[in-house]
Amino acid sequence: MKFEFVVPEINRIIDIAMVFPSGWVVAHELQLAGITTEHLEKRTNDYRELGIDTFWWFGKSADTKANRQWAIERYVHSLSVKYELLDAQIKNIQKGQKIKSC
């Protein structure tokens, strides 16, 4: 697993990339800022052209009905993250505390 994985061919950075020994890459994109379904489609297609599969996680302003519907139509599921809980967990880890289940 690699954080902020650079993809120079398309000038993008994957939030979390799972890179398998075969070379297969699965991108996990945590989208918090508002984004249109057109932009989601473009970015997804950019990754797909390089053989990268993508999972979108929506939070904050990106967690809209339109984006969730786009993900359901494309992937048969929609992934959301409660960023406030995630951010609190990260701060606890940085303080040396154990992760609490959400």
PDB file of N, CA and C in Angstrom:
ATOM      1  N   MET A   1       0.854  -1.163   0.000  1.00  0.00           N
ATOM      2  CA  MET A   1       0.000   0.000   0.000  1.00  0.00           C
ATOM      3  C   MET A   1       0.900   1.225   0.000  1.00  0.00           C
ATOM      4  N   LYS A   2       0.556   2.175  -0.850  1.00  0.00           N
ATOM      5  CA  LYS A   2       1.349   3.395  -0.956  1.00  0.00           C
ATOM      6  C   LYS A   2       0.412   4.593  -0.842  1.00  0.00           C
ATOM      7  N   PHE A   3       0.841   5.573  -0.081  1.00  0.00           N
ATOM      8  CA  PHE A   3       0.077   6.797   0.083  1.00  0.00           C
ATOM      9  C   PHE A   3       0.630   7.853  -0.865  1.00  0.00           C
ATOM     10  N   GLU A   4      -0.276   8.616  -1.465  1.00  0.00           N
ATOM     11  CA  GLU A   4       0.082   9.670  -2.407  1.00  0.00           C
ATOM     12  C   GLU A   4       1.018   9.122  -3.492  1.00  0.00           C
ATOM     13  N   PHE A   5       0.485   8.161  -4.226  1.00  0.00           N
ATOM     14  CA  PHE A   5       1.196   7.458  -5.287  1.00  0.00           C
ATOM     15  C   PHE A   5       1.129   8.279  -6.571  1.00  0.00           C
ATOM     16  N   VAL A   6       2.280   8.713  -7.059  1.00  0.00           N
ATOM     17  CA  VAL A   6       2.350   9.582  -8.233  1.00  0.00           C
ATOM     18  C   VAL A   6       2.175   8.765  -9.516  1.00  0.00           C
ATOM     19  N   VAL A   7       1.299   9.273 -10.390  1.00  0.00           N
ATOM     20  CA  VAL A   7       1.083   8.672 -11.709  1.00  0.00           C
ATOM     21  C   VAL A   7       1.467   9.742 -12.739  1.00  0.00           C
ATOM     22  N   PRO A   8       2.756   9.797 -13.111  1.00  0.00           N
ATOM     23  CA  PRO A   8       3.227  10.882 -13.975  1.00  0.00           C
ATOM     24  C   PRO A   8       2.599  10.900 -15.368  1.00  0.00           C
ATOM     25  N   GLU A   9       2.190   9.732 -15.872  1.00  0.00           N
ATOM     26  CA  GLU A   9       1.617   9.678 -17.228  1.00  0.00           C
ATOM     27  C   GLU A   9       0.383  10.553 -17.379  1.00  0.00           C
ATOM     28  N   ILE A  10      -0.353  10.730 -16.291  1.00  0.00           N
ATOM     29  CA  ILE A  10      -1.575  11.534 -16.350  1.00  0.00           C
ATOM     30  C   ILE A  10      -1.531  12.711 -15.363  1.00  0.00           C
ATOM     31  N   ASN A  11      -0.334  12.931 -14.776  1.00  0.00           N
ATOM     32  CA  ASN A  11      -0.133  14.045 -13.844  1.00  0.00           C
ATOM     33  C   ASN A  11      -1.148  14.020 -12.701  1.00  0.00           C
ATOM     34  N   ARG A  12      -1.273  12.856 -12.065  1.00  0.00           N
ATOM     35  CA  ARG A  12      -2.203  12.692 -10.949  1.00  0.00           C
ATOM     36  C   ARG A  12      -1.487  12.016  -9.792  1.00  0.00           C
ATOM     37  N   ILE A  13      -2.069  12.191  -8.602  1.00  0.00           N
ATOM     38  CA  ILE A  13      -1.572  11.532  -7.399  1.00  0.00           C
ATOM     39  C   ILE A  13      -2.732  10.754  -6.797  1.00  0.00           C
ATOM     40  N   ILE A  14      -2.556   9.439  -6.661  1.00  0.00           N
ATOM     41  CA  ILE A  14      -3.571   8.577  -6.055  1.00  0.00           C
ATOM     42  C   ILE A  14      -3.437   8.689  -4.538  1.00  0.00           C
ATOM     43  N   ASP A  15      -4.545   8.897  -3.846  1.00  0.00           N
ATOM     44  CA  ASP A  15      -4.503   9.016  -2.383  1.00  0.00           C
ATOM     45  C   ASP A  15      -3.899   7.764  -1.746  1.00  0.00           C
ATOM     46  N   ILE A  16      -4.484   6.622  -2.031  1.00  0.00           N
ATOM     47  CA  ILE A  16      -3.977   5.346  -1.519  1.00  0.00           C
ATOM     48  C   ILE A  16      -3.961   4.368  -2.688  1.00  0.00           C
ATOM     49  N   ALA A  17      -2.788   3.831  -2.983  1.00  0.00           N
ATOM     50  CA  ALA A  17      -2.654   2.876  -4.085  1.00  0.00           C
ATOM     51  C   ALA A  17      -2.256   1.522  -3.513  1.00  0.00           C
ATOM     52  N   MET A  18      -2.988   0.524  -3.921  1.00  0.00           N
ATOM     53  CA  MET A  18      -2.612  -0.841  -3.585  1.00  0.00           C
ATOM     54  C   MET A  18      -1.909  -1.386  -4.825  1.00  0.00           C
ATOM     55  N   VAL A  19      -0.615  -1.663  -4.691  1.00  0.00           N
ATOM     56  CA  VAL A  19       0.201  -2.114  -5.816  1.00  0.00           C
ATOM     57  C   VAL A  19       0.541  -3.587  -5.578  1.00  0.00           C
ATOM     58  N   PHE A  20       0.080  -4.433  -6.482  1.00  0.00           N
ATOM     59  CA  PHE A  20       0.257  -5.875  -6.344  1.00  0.00           C
ATOM     60  C   PHE A  20       1.517  -6.321  -7.077  1.00  0.00           C
ATOM     61  N   PRO A  21       2.089  -7.463  -6.669  1.00  0.00           N
ATOM     62  CA  PRO A  21       3.312  -7.960  -7.321  1.00  0.00           C
ATOM     63  C   PRO A  21       3.187  -8.088  -8.839  1.00  0.00           C
ATOM     64  N   SER A  22       2.009  -8.328  -9.335  1.00  0.00           N
ATOM     65  CA  SER A  22       1.791  -8.455 -10.782  1.00  0.00           C
ATOM     66  C   SER A  22       1.866  -7.107 -11.501  1.00  0.00           C
ATOM     67  N   GLY A  23       1.888  -6.013 -10.731  1.00  0.00           N
ATOM     68  CA  GLY A  23       1.888  -4.677 -11.319  1.00  0.00           C
ATOM     69  C   GLY A  23       0.514  -4.032 -11.338  1.00  0.00           C
ATOM     70  N   TRP A  24      -0.519  -4.818 -11.020  1.00  0.00           N
ATOM     71  CA  TRP A  24      -1.884  -4.288 -10.967  1.00  0.00           C
ATOM     72  C   TRP A  24      -1.975  -3.244  -9.859  1.00  0.00           C
ATOM     73  N   VAL A  25      -2.601  -2.135 -10.157  1.00  0.00           N
ATOM     74  CA  VAL A  25      -2.768  -1.047  -9.201  1.00  0.00           C
ATOM     75  C   VAL A  25      -4.257  -0.794  -9.000  1.00  0.00           C
ATOM     76  N   VAL A  26      -4.640  -0.680  -7.734  1.00  0.00           N
ATOM     77  CA  VAL A  26      -6.013  -0.308  -7.377  1.00  0.00           C
ATOM     78  C   VAL A  26      -5.926   1.016  -6.616  1.00  0.00           C
ATOM     79  N   ALA A  27      -6.580   2.033  -7.159  1.00  0.00           N
ATOM     80  CA  ALA A  27      -6.588   3.357  -6.550  1.00  0.00           C
ATOM     81  C   ALA A  27      -7.783   3.501  -5.622  1.00  0.00           C
ATOM     82  N   HIS A  28      -7.527   4.043  -4.439  1.00  0.00           N
ATOM     83  CA  HIS A  28      -8.587   4.431  -3.513  1.00  0.00           C
ATOM     84  C   HIS A  28      -8.480   5.944  -3.391  1.00  0.00           C
ATOM     85  N   GLU A  29      -9.460   6.624  -3.945  1.00  0.00           N
ATOM     86  CA  GLU A  29      -9.469   8.081  -3.939  1.00  0.00           C
ATOM     87  C   GLU A  29     -10.453   8.589  -2.902  1.00  0.00           C
ATOM     88  N   LEU A  30      -9.960   9.352  -1.951  1.00  0.00           N
ATOM     89  CA  LEU A  30     -10.794   9.957  -0.924  1.00  0.00           C
ATOM     90  C   LEU A  30     -11.100  11.374  -1.381  1.00  0.00           C
ATOM     91  N   GLN A  31     -12.313  11.570  -1.904  1.00  0.00           N
ATOM     92  CA  GLN A  31     -12.711  12.864  -2.458  1.00  0.00           C
ATOM     93  C   GLN A  31     -13.528  13.620  -1.423  1.00  0.00           C
ATOM     94  N   LEU A  32     -12.990  14.745  -0.951  1.00  0.00           N
ATOM     95  CA  LEU A  32     -13.673  15.546   0.056  1.00  0.00           C
ATOM     96  C   LEU A  32     -14.221  16.840  -0.525  1.00  0.00           C
ATOM     97  N   ALA A  33     -13.524  17.412  -1.482  1.00  0.00           N
ATOM     98  CA  ALA A  33     -13.970  18.663  -2.103  1.00  0.00           C
ATOM     99  C   ALA A  33     -15.064  18.355  -3.121  1.00  0.00           C
ATOM    100  N   GLY A  34     -15.910  19.319  -3.340  1.00  0.00           N
ATOM    101  CA  GLY A  34     -16.966  19.163  -4.330  1.00  0.00           C
ATOM    102  C   GLY A  34     -16.382  18.801  -5.689  1.00  0.00           C
ATOM    103  N   ILE A  35     -17.045  17.903  -6.386  1.00  0.00           N
ATOM    104  CA  ILE A  35     -16.583  17.452  -7.694  1.00  0.00           C
ATOM    105  C   ILE A  35     -17.809  17.029  -8.500  1.00  0.00           C
ATOM    106  N   THR A  36     -17.763  17.251  -9.794  1.00  0.00           N
ATOM    107  CA  THR A  36     -18.899  16.857 -10.640  1.00  0.00           C
ATOM    108  C   THR A  36     -18.724  15.412 -11.090  1.00  0.00           C
ATOM    109  N   THR A  37     -19.814  14.815 -11.504  1.00  0.00           N
ATOM    110  CA  THR A  37     -19.735  13.451 -12.019  1.00  0.00           C
ATOM    111  C   THR A  37     -18.913  13.411 -13.309  1.00  0.00           C
ATOM    112  N   GLU A  38     -18.914  14.510 -14.054  1.00  0.00           N
ATOM    113  CA  GLU A  38     -18.092  14.569 -15.267  1.00  0.00           C
ATOM    114  C   GLU A  38     -16.615  14.461 -14.927  1.00  0.00           C
ATOM    115  N   HIS A  39     -16.193  15.164 -13.866  1.00  0.00           N
ATOM    116  CA  HIS A  39     -14.801  15.084 -13.433  1.00  0.00           C
ATOM    117  C   HIS A  39     -14.474  13.703 -12.873  1.00  0.00           C
ATOM    118  N   LEU A  40     -15.401  13.108 -12.139  1.00  0.00           N
ATOM    119  CA  LEU A  40     -15.194  11.742 -11.639  1.00  0.00           C
ATOM    120  C   LEU A  40     -14.989  10.781 -12.805  1.00  0.00           C
ATOM    121  N   GLU A  41     -15.824  10.923 -13.816  1.00  0.00           N
ATOM    122  CA  GLU A  41     -15.738  10.050 -14.989  1.00  0.00           C
ATOM    123  C   GLU A  41     -14.401  10.240 -15.703  1.00  0.00           C
ATOM    124  N   LYS A  42     -13.981  11.486 -15.884  1.00  0.00           N
ATOM    125  CA  LYS A  42     -12.714  11.779 -16.564  1.00  0.00           C
ATOM    126  C   LYS A  42     -11.541  11.171 -15.804  1.00  0.00           C
ATOM    127  N   ARG A  43     -11.491  11.398 -14.507  1.00  0.00           N
ATOM    128  CA  ARG A  43     -10.379  10.875 -13.710  1.00  0.00           C
ATOM    129  C   ARG A  43     -10.385   9.351 -13.697  1.00  0.00           C
ATOM    130  N   THR A  44     -11.566   8.763 -13.595  1.00  0.00           N
ATOM    131  CA  THR A  44     -11.678   7.310 -13.607  1.00  0.00           C
ATOM    132  C   THR A  44     -11.185   6.756 -14.946  1.00  0.00           C
ATOM    133  N   ASN A  45     -11.575   7.388 -16.036  1.00  0.00           N
ATOM    134  CA  ASN A  45     -11.140   6.951 -17.368  1.00  0.00           C
ATOM    135  C   ASN A  45      -9.628   7.114 -17.546  1.00  0.00           C
ATOM    136  N   ASP A  46      -9.057   8.201 -17.001  1.00  0.00           N
ATOM    137  CA  ASP A  46      -7.608   8.383 -17.063  1.00  0.00           C
ATOM    138  C   ASP A  46      -6.897   7.202 -16.400  1.00  0.00           C
ATOM    139  N   TYR A  47      -7.380   6.809 -15.224  1.00  0.00           N
ATOM    140  CA  TYR A  47      -6.787   5.668 -14.524  1.00  0.00           C
ATOM    141  C   TYR A  47      -7.000   4.370 -15.309  1.00  0.00           C
ATOM    142  N   ARG A  48      -8.209   4.170 -15.800  1.00  0.00           N
ATOM    143  CA  ARG A  48      -8.533   2.934 -16.508  1.00  0.00           C
ATOM    144  C   ARG A  48      -7.653   2.745 -17.742  1.00  0.00           C
ATOM    145  N   GLU A  49      -7.358   3.829 -18.451  1.00  0.00           N
ATOM    146  CA  GLU A  49      -6.496   3.739 -19.636  1.00  0.00           C
ATOM    147  C   GLU A  49      -5.106   3.211 -19.288  1.00  0.00           C
ATOM    148  N   LEU A  50      -4.705   3.357 -18.028  1.00  0.00           N
ATOM    149  CA  LEU A  50      -3.410   2.848 -17.574  1.00  0.00           C
ATOM    150  C   LEU A  50      -3.551   1.496 -16.871  1.00  0.00           C
ATOM    151  N   GLY A  51      -4.770   0.940 -16.875  1.00  0.00           N
ATOM    152  CA  GLY A  51      -4.996  -0.351 -16.232  1.00  0.00           C
ATOM    153  C   GLY A  51      -5.185  -0.263 -14.732  1.00  0.00           C
ATOM    154  N   ILE A  52      -5.504   0.920 -14.236  1.00  0.00           N
ATOM    155  CA  ILE A  52      -5.699   1.135 -12.799  1.00  0.00           C
ATOM    156  C   ILE A  52      -7.185   1.113 -12.488  1.00  0.00           C
ATOM    157  N   ASP A  53      -7.581   0.235 -11.572  1.00  0.00           N
ATOM    158  CA  ASP A  53      -8.967   0.205 -11.101  1.00  0.00           C
ATOM    159  C   ASP A  53      -9.119   1.228  -9.981  1.00  0.00           C
ATOM    160  N   THR A  54     -10.317   1.800  -9.856  1.00  0.00           N
ATOM    161  CA  THR A  54     -10.514   2.908  -8.921  1.00  0.00           C
ATOM    162  C   THR A  54     -11.726   2.700  -8.025  1.00  0.00           C
ATOM    163  N   PHE A  55     -11.532   2.990  -6.755  1.00  0.00           N
ATOM    164  CA  PHE A  55     -12.618   3.073  -5.785  1.00  0.00           C
ATOM    165  C   PHE A  55     -12.673   4.515  -5.307  1.00  0.00           C
ATOM    166  N   TRP A  56     -13.855   5.093  -5.344  1.00  0.00           N
ATOM    167  CA  TRP A  56     -14.060   6.463  -4.872  1.00  0.00           C
ATOM    168  C   TRP A  56     -14.719   6.425  -3.504  1.00  0.00           C
ATOM    169  N   TRP A  57     -14.160   7.171  -2.582  1.00  0.00           N
ATOM    170  CA  TRP A  57     -14.728   7.352  -1.248  1.00  0.00           C
ATOM    171  C   TRP A  57     -15.130   8.817  -1.152  1.00  0.00           C
ATOM    172  N   PHE A  58     -16.405   9.073  -0.880  1.00  0.00           N
ATOM    173  CA  PHE A  58     -16.901  10.441  -0.828  1.00  0.00           C
ATOM    174  C   PHE A  58     -17.096  10.894   0.613  1.00  0.00           C
ATOM    175  N   GLY A  59     -16.663  12.107   0.874  1.00  0.00           N
ATOM    176  CA  GLY A  59     -16.847  12.731   2.179  1.00  0.00           C
ATOM    177  C   GLY A  59     -17.056  14.219   1.996  1.00  0.00           C
ATOM    178  N   LYS A  60     -17.425  14.870   3.064  1.00  0.00           N
ATOM    179  CA  LYS A  60     -17.647  16.321   3.065  1.00  0.00           C
ATOM    180  C   LYS A  60     -18.468  16.762   1.846  1.00  0.00           C
ATOM    181  N   SER A  61     -17.978  17.750   1.102  1.00  0.00           N
ATOM    182  CA  SER A  61     -18.728  18.335  -0.020  1.00  0.00           C
ATOM    183  C   SER A  61     -18.899  17.393  -1.201  1.00  0.00           C
ATOM    184  N   ALA A  62     -18.062  16.369  -1.298  1.00  0.00           N
ATOM    185  CA  ALA A  62     -18.154  15.421  -2.426  1.00  0.00           C
ATOM    186  C   ALA A  62     -19.227  14.362  -2.201  1.00  0.00           C
ATOM    187  N   ASP A  63     -19.703  14.223  -0.981  1.00  0.00           N
ATOM    188  CA  ASP A  63     -20.688  13.183  -0.661  1.00  0.00           C
ATOM    189  C   ASP A  63     -22.090  13.692  -1.008  1.00  0.00           C
ATOM    190  N   THR A  64     -22.347  13.774  -2.314  1.00  0.00           N
ATOM    191  CA  THR A  64     -23.631  14.289  -2.797  1.00  0.00           C
ATOM    192  C   THR A  64     -24.469  13.147  -3.372  1.00  0.00           C
ATOM    193  N   LYS A  65     -25.743  13.419  -3.499  1.00  0.00           N
ATOM    194  CA  LYS A  65     -26.636  12.423  -4.091  1.00  0.00           C
ATOM    195  C   LYS A  65     -26.201  12.082  -5.519  1.00  0.00           C
ATOM    196  N   ALA A  66     -25.823  13.097  -6.300  1.00  0.00           N
ATOM    197  CA  ALA A  66     -25.410  12.867  -7.690  1.00  0.00           C
ATOM    198  C   ALA A  66     -24.163  11.980  -7.751  1.00  0.00           C
ATOM    199  N   ASN A  67     -23.178  12.254  -6.894  1.00  0.00           N
ATOM    200  CA  ASN A  67     -21.957  11.454  -6.906  1.00  0.00           C
ATOM    201  C   ASN A  67     -22.214  10.025  -6.427  1.00  0.00           C
ATOM    202  N   ARG A  68     -23.038   9.885  -5.398  1.00  0.00           N
ATOM    203  CA  ARG A  68     -23.379   8.533  -4.924  1.00  0.00           C
ATOM    204  C   ARG A  68     -24.115   7.762  -6.021  1.00  0.00           C
ATOM    205  N   GLN A  69     -25.033   8.419  -6.721  1.00  0.00           N
ATOM    206  CA  GLN A  69     -25.778   7.761  -7.801  1.00  0.00           C
ATOM    207  C   GLN A  69     -24.845   7.360  -8.939  1.00  0.00           C
ATOM    208  N   TRP A  70     -23.910   8.246  -9.284  1.00  0.00           N
ATOM    209  CA  TRP A  70     -22.924   7.931 -10.317  1.00  0.00           C
ATOM    210  C   TRP A  70     -22.140   6.665  -9.937  1.00  0.00           C
ATOM    211  N   ALA A  71     -21.700   6.602  -8.700  1.00  0.00           N
ATOM    212  CA  ALA A  71     -20.926   5.444  -8.238  1.00  0.00           C
ATOM    213  C   ALA A  71     -21.769   4.167  -8.254  1.00  0.00           C
ATOM    214  N   ILE A  72     -23.021   4.266  -7.865  1.00  0.00           N
ATOM    215  CA  ILE A  72     -23.907   3.094  -7.866  1.00  0.00           C
ATOM    216  C   ILE A  72     -24.113   2.601  -9.296  1.00  0.00           C
ATOM    217  N   GLU A  73     -24.353   3.519 -10.220  1.00  0.00           N
ATOM    218  CA  GLU A  73     -24.555   3.125 -11.620  1.00  0.00           C
ATOM    219  C   GLU A  73     -23.285   2.510 -12.219  1.00  0.00           C
ATOM    220  N   ARG A  74     -22.128   2.990 -11.800  1.00  0.00           N
ATOM    221  CA  ARG A  74     -20.859   2.531 -12.361  1.00  0.00           C
ATOM    222  C   ARG A  74     -20.334   1.285 -11.654  1.00  0.00           C
ATOM    223  N   TYR A  75     -20.434   1.255 -10.325  1.00  0.00           N
ATOM    224  CA  TYR A  75     -19.809   0.196  -9.528  1.00  0.00           C
ATOM    225  C   TYR A  75     -20.793  -0.678  -8.747  1.00  0.00           C
ATOM    226  N   VAL A  76     -22.056  -0.351  -8.767  1.00  0.00           N
ATOM    227  CA  VAL A  76     -23.123  -1.030  -8.019  1.00  0.00           C
ATOM    228  C   VAL A  76     -22.977  -0.803  -6.511  1.00  0.00           C
ATOM    229  N   HIS A  77     -22.176   0.183  -6.118  1.00  0.00           N
ATOM    230  CA  HIS A  77     -22.079   0.565  -4.713  1.00  0.00           C
ATOM    231  C   HIS A  77     -21.546   2.000  -4.638  1.00  0.00           C
ATOM    232  N   SER A  78     -21.747   2.591  -3.494  1.00  0.00           N
ATOM    233  CA  SER A  78     -21.217   3.919  -3.237  1.00  0.00           C
ATOM    234  C   SER A  78     -20.537   3.889  -1.884  1.00  0.00           C
ATOM    235  N   LEU A  79     -19.333   4.435  -1.803  1.00  0.00           N
ATOM    236  CA  LEU A  79     -18.560   4.424  -0.569  1.00  0.00           C
ATOM    237  C   LEU A  79     -18.488   5.839  -0.008  1.00  0.00           C
ATOM    238  N   SER A  80     -18.830   5.969   1.266  1.00  0.00           N
ATOM    239  CA  SER A  80     -18.770   7.271   1.930  1.00  0.00           C
ATOM    240  C   SER A  80     -17.915   7.150   3.181  1.00  0.00           C
ATOM    241  N   VAL A  81     -17.328   8.246   3.562  1.00  0.00           N
ATOM    242  CA  VAL A  81     -16.513   8.278   4.766  1.00  0.00           C
ATOM    243  C   VAL A  81     -16.936   9.486   5.598  1.00  0.00           C
ATOM    244  N   LYS A  82     -17.074   9.257   6.894  1.00  0.00           N
ATOM    245  CA  LYS A  82     -17.343  10.360   7.821  1.00  0.00           C
ATOM    246  C   LYS A  82     -15.988  10.952   8.175  1.00  0.00           C
ATOM    247  N   TYR A  83     -15.602  11.990   7.460  1.00  0.00           N
ATOM    248  CA  TYR A  83     -14.254  12.525   7.577  1.00  0.00           C
ATOM    249  C   TYR A  83     -13.943  12.978   8.998  1.00  0.00           C
ATOM    250  N   GLU A  84     -14.916  13.507   9.694  1.00  0.00           N
ATOM    251  CA  GLU A  84     -14.678  13.989  11.040  1.00  0.00           C
ATOM    252  C   GLU A  84     -14.210  12.840  11.941  1.00  0.00           C
ATOM    253  N   LEU A  85     -14.820  11.654  11.779  1.00  0.00           N
ATOM    254  CA  LEU A  85     -14.409  10.485  12.564  1.00  0.00           C
ATOM    255  C   LEU A  85     -13.021  10.016  12.151  1.00  0.00           C
ATOM    256  N   LEU A  86     -12.768   9.992  10.852  1.00  0.00           N
ATOM    257  CA  LEU A  86     -11.462   9.584  10.345  1.00  0.00           C
ATOM    258  C   LEU A  86     -10.375  10.524  10.846  1.00  0.00           C
ATOM    259  N   ASP A  87     -10.621  11.813  10.777  1.00  0.00           N
ATOM    260  CA  ASP A  87      -9.655  12.804  11.223  1.00  0.00           C
ATOM    261  C   ASP A  87      -9.361  12.636  12.715  1.00  0.00           C
ATOM    262  N   ALA A  88     -10.392  12.375  13.511  1.00  0.00           N
ATOM    263  CA  ALA A  88     -10.198  12.159  14.952  1.00  0.00           C
ATOM    264  C   ALA A  88      -9.353  10.913  15.203  1.00  0.00           C
ATOM    265  N   GLN A  89      -9.588   9.852  14.425  1.00  0.00           N
ATOM    266  CA  GLN A  89      -8.804   8.620  14.574  1.00  0.00           C
ATOM    267  C   GLN A  89      -7.336   8.878  14.247  1.00  0.00           C
ATOM    268  N   ILE A  90      -7.084   9.624  13.196  1.00  0.00           N
ATOM    269  CA  ILE A  90      -5.701   9.929  12.809  1.00  0.00           C
ATOM    270  C   ILE A  90      -5.005  10.701  13.916  1.00  0.00           C
ATOM    271  N   LYS A  91      -5.692  11.659  14.510  1.00  0.00           N
ATOM    272  CA  LYS A  91      -5.103  12.439  15.602  1.00  0.00           C
ATOM    273  C   LYS A  91      -4.807  11.544  16.798  1.00  0.00           C
ATOM    274  N   ASN A  92      -5.687  10.581  17.082  1.00  0.00           N
ATOM    275  CA  ASN A  92      -5.440   9.650  18.185  1.00  0.00           C
ATOM    276  C   ASN A  92      -4.208   8.798  17.906  1.00  0.00           C
ATOM    277  N   ILE A  93      -4.079   8.324  16.663  1.00  0.00           N
ATOM    278  CA  ILE A  93      -2.916   7.512  16.293  1.00  0.00           C
ATOM    279  C   ILE A  93      -1.634   8.319  16.452  1.00  0.00           C
ATOM    280  N   GLN A  94      -1.679   9.580  16.033  1.00  0.00           N
ATOM    281  CA  GLN A  94      -0.494  10.439  16.141  1.00  0.00           C
ATOM    282  C   GLN A  94      -0.112  10.670  17.602  1.00  0.00           C
ATOM    283  N   LYS A  95      -1.083  10.595  18.498  1.00  0.00           N
ATOM    284  CA  LYS A  95      -0.815  10.734  19.932  1.00  0.00           C
ATOM    285  C   LYS A  95      -0.384   9.414  20.568  1.00  0.00           C
ATOM    286  N   GLY A  96      -0.347   8.343  19.746  1.00  0.00           N
ATOM    287  CA  GLY A  96       0.053   7.039  20.255  1.00  0.00           C
ATOM    288  C   GLY A  96      -1.078   6.232  20.851  1.00  0.00           C
ATOM    289  N   GLN A  97      -2.313   6.667  20.641  1.00  0.00           N
ATOM    290  CA  GLN A  97      -3.461   5.953  21.168  1.00  0.00           C
ATOM    291  C   GLN A  97      -3.908   4.877  20.193  1.00  0.00           C
ATOM    292  N   LYS A  98      -4.598   3.870  20.709  1.00  0.00           N
ATOM    293  CA  LYS A  98      -5.111   2.809  19.860  1.00  0.00           C
ATOM    294  C   LYS A  98      -6.311   3.313  19.074  1.00  0.00           C
ATOM    295  N   ILE A  99      -6.548   2.667  17.926  1.00  0.00           N
ATOM    296  CA  ILE A  99      -7.696   2.991  17.074  1.00  0.00           C
ATOM    297  C   ILE A  99      -8.965   2.479  17.734  1.00  0.00           C
ATOM    298  N   LYS A 100      -9.966   3.338  17.800  1.00  0.00           N
ATOM    299  CA  LYS A 100     -11.267   2.951  18.336  1.00  0.00           C
ATOM    300  C   LYS A 100     -12.161   2.545  17.172  1.00  0.00           C
ATOM    301  N   SER A 101     -12.983   1.523  17.355  1.00  0.00           N
ATOM    302  CA  SER A 101     -13.893   1.128  16.278  1.00  0.00           C
ATOM    303  C   SER A 101     -14.997   2.165  16.142  1.00  0.00           C
ATOM    304  N   CYS A 102     -15.402   2.399  14.896  1.00  0.00           N
ATOM    305  CA  CYS A 102     -16.411   3.436  14.593  1.00  0.00           C
ATOM    306  C   CYS A 102     -17.779   2.822  14.536  1.00  0.00           C
TER     307      CYS A 102
END
